PDB file of C-alpha atoms in Angstrom:
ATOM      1  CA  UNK A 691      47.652  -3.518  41.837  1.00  0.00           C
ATOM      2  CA  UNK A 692      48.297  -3.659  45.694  1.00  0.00           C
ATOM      3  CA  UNK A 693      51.516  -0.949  44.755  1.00  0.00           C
ATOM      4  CA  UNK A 694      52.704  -3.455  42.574  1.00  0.00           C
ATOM      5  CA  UNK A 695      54.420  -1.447  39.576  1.00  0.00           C
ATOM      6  CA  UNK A 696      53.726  -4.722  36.903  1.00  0.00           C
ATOM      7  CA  UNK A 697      50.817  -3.931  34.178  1.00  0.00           C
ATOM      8  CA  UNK A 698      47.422  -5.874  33.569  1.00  0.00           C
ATOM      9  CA  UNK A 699      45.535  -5.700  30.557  1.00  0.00           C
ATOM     10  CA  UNK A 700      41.770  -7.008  30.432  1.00  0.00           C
ATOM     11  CA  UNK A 701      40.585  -7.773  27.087  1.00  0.00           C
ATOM     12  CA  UNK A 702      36.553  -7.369  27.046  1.00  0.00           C
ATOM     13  CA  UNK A 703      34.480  -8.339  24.172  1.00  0.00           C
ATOM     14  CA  UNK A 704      31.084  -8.558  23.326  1.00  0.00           C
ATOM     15  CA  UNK A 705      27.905  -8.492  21.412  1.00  0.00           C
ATOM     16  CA  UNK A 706      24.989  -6.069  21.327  1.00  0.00           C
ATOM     17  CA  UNK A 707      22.222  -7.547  20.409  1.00  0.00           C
ATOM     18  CA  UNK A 708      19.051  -5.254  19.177  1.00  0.00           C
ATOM     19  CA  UNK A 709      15.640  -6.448  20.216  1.00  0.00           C
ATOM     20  CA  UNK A 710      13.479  -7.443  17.489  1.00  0.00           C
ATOM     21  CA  UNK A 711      10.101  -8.688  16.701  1.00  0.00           C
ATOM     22  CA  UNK A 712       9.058 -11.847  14.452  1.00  0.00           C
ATOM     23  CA  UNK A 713       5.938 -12.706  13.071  1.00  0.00           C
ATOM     24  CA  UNK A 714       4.218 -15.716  12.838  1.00  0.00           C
ATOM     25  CA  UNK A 715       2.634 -16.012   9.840  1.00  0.00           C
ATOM     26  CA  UNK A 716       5.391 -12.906   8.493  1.00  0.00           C
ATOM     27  CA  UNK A 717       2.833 -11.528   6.764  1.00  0.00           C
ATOM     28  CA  UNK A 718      -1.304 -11.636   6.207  1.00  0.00           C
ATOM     29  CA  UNK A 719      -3.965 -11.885   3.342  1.00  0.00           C
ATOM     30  CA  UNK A 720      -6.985 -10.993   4.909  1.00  0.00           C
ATOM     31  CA  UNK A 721     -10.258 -12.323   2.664  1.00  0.00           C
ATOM     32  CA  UNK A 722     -12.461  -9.519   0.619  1.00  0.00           C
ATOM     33  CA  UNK A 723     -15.780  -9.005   2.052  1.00  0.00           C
ATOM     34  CA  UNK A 724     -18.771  -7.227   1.300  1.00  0.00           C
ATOM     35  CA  UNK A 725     -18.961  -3.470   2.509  1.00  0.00           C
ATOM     36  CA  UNK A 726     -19.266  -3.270   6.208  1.00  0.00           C
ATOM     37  CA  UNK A 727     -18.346  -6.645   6.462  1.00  0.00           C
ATOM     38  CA  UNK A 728     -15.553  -7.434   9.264  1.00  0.00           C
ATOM     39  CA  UNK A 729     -12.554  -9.747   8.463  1.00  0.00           C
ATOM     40  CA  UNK A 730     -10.230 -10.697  10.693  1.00  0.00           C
ATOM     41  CA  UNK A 731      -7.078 -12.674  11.865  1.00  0.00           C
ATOM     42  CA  UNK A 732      -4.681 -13.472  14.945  1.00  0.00           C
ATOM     43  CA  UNK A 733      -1.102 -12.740  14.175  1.00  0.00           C
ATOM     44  CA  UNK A 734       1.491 -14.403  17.047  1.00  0.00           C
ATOM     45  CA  UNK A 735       4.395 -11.608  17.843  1.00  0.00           C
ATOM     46  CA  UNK A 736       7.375 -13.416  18.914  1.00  0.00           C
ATOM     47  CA  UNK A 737      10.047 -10.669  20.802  1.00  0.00           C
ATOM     48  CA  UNK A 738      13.781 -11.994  21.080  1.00  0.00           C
ATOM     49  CA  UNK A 739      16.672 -10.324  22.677  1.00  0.00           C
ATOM     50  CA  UNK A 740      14.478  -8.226  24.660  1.00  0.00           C
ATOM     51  CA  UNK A 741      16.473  -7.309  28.469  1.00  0.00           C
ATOM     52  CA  UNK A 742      13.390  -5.925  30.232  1.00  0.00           C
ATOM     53  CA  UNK A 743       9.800  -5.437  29.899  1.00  0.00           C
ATOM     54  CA  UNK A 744       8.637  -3.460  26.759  1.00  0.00           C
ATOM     55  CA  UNK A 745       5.253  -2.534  25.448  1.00  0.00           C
ATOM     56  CA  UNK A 746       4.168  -2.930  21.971  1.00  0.00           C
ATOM     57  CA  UNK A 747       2.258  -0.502  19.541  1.00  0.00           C
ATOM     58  CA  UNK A 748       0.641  -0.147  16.264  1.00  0.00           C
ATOM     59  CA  UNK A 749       1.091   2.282  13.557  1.00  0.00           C
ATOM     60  CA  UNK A 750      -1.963   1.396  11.936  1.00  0.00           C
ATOM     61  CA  UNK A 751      -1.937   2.848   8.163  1.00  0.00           C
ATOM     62  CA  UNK A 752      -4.519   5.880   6.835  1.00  0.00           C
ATOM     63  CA  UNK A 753      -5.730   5.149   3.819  1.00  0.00           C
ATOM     64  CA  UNK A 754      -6.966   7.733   1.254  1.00  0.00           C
ATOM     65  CA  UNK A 755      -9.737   6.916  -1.129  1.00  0.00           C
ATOM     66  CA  UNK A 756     -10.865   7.775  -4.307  1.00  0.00           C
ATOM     67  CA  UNK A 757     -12.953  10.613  -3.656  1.00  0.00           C
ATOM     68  CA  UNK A 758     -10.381  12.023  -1.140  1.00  0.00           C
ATOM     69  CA  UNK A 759     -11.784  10.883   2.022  1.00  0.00           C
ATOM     70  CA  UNK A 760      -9.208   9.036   5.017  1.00  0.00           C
ATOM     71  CA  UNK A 761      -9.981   6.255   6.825  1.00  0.00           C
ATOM     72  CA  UNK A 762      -8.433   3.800   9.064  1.00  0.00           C
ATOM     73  CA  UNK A 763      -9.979   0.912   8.181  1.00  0.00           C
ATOM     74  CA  UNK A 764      -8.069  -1.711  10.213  1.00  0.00           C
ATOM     75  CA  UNK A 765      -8.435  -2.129  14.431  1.00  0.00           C
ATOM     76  CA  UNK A 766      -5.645  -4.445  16.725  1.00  0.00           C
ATOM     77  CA  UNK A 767      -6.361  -5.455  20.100  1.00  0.00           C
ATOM     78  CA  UNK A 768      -3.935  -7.759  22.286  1.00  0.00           C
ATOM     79  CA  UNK A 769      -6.210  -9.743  24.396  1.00  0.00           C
ATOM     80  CA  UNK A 770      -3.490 -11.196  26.718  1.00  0.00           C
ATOM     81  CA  UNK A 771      -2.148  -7.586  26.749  1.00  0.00           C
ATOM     82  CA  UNK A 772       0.664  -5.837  24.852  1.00  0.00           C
ATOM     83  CA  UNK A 773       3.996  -6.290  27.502  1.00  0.00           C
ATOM     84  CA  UNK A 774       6.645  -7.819  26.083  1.00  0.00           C
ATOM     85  CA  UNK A 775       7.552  -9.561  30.213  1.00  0.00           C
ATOM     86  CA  UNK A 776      10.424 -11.471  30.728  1.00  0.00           C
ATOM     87  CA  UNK A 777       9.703 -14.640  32.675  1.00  0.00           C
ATOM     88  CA  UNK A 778      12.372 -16.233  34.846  1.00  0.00           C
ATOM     89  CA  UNK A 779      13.634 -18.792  32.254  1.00  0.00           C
ATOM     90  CA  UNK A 780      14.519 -15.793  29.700  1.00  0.00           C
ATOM     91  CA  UNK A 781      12.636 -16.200  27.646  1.00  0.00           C
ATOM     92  CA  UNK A 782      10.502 -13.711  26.173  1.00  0.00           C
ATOM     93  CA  UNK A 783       6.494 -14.213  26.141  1.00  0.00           C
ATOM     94  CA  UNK A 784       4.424 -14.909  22.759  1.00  0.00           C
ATOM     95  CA  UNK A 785       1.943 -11.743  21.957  1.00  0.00           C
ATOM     96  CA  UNK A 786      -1.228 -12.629  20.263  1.00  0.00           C
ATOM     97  CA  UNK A 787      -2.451  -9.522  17.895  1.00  0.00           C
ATOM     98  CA  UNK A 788      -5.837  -9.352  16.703  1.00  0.00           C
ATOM     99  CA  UNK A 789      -5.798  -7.534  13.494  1.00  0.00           C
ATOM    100  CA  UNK A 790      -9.184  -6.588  11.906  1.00  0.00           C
ATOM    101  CA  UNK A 791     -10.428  -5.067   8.849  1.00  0.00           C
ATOM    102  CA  UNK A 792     -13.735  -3.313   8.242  1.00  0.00           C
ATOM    103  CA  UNK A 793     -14.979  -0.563   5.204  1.00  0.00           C
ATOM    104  CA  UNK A 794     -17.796   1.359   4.385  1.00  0.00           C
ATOM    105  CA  UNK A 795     -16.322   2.474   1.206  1.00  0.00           C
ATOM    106  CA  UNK A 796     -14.578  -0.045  -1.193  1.00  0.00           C
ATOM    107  CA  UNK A 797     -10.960   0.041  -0.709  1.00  0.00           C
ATOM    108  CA  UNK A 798      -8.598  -2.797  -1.895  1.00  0.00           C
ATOM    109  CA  UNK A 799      -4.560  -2.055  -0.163  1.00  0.00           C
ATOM    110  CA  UNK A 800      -1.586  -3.330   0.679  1.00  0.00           C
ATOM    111  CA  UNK A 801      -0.225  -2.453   3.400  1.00  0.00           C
ATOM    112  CA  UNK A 802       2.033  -2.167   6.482  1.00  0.00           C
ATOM    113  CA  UNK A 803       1.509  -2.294  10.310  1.00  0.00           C
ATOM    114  CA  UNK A 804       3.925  -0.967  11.882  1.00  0.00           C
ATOM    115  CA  UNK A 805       4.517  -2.741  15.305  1.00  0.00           C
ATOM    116  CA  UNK A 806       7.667  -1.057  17.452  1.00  0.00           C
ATOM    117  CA  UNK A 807       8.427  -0.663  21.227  1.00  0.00           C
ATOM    118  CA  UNK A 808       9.360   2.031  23.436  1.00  0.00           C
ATOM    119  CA  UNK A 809      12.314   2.568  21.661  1.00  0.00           C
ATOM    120  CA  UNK A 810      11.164   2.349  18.636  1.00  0.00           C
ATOM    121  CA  UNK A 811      12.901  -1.143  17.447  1.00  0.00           C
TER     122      UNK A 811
END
């Protein structure tokens, strides 16, 4: 450095650190009901590691009855909105997801939602 012929050697380490979601509860029984009879829940998503805003989404599953029909039988809605924002204290905001169920035909499952980001973490 500075036409100095002696060598420097920097040492960097770190740690990568993948966004993730948790749950809270981590997972959901949602009551039987009669046909065309809603159920329904709040789920709290709680992101961590997350470096910049993000917006959630919902695989929700198809589900294939008896006499070969599809249907989607659940519906989510985030009434505060889906953005995982990162306020100024770094910590990442609590999502509230409204899951519901609803069937015409009777169906009994289990299940997955898939919830992922942008980048699909």
């Amino acid at each position: 450095v500075n036409n100095n012929p002696s060598q420097y050697k920097i040492r960097l380490s770190g740690t990568v650190k993948t966004p993730k979601l948790n749950f809270d509860p981590p997972f959901l029984m949602l009551m039987p009901v009669p046909l065309d009879v809603e159920t329904e829940t709040d789920l709290n998503i709680i992101p961590q590691d997350y470096l910049r805003q993000s917006r959630i989404h919902v695989k929700l599953p198809e589900i294939e009855l008896e006499d070969g029909d599809r249907i989607y039988p659940f519906s989510v809605q985030f009434p505060e909105g889906q953005d995982v924002v990162l306020p100024s204290d770094g910590k990442n905001n609590q999502l509230i997801c409204h899951i519901s169920f609803r069937s015409s035909k009777p169906v009994s499952l289990l299940g997955n939602l898939c919830f992922a980001d942008e980048e699909e973490n």
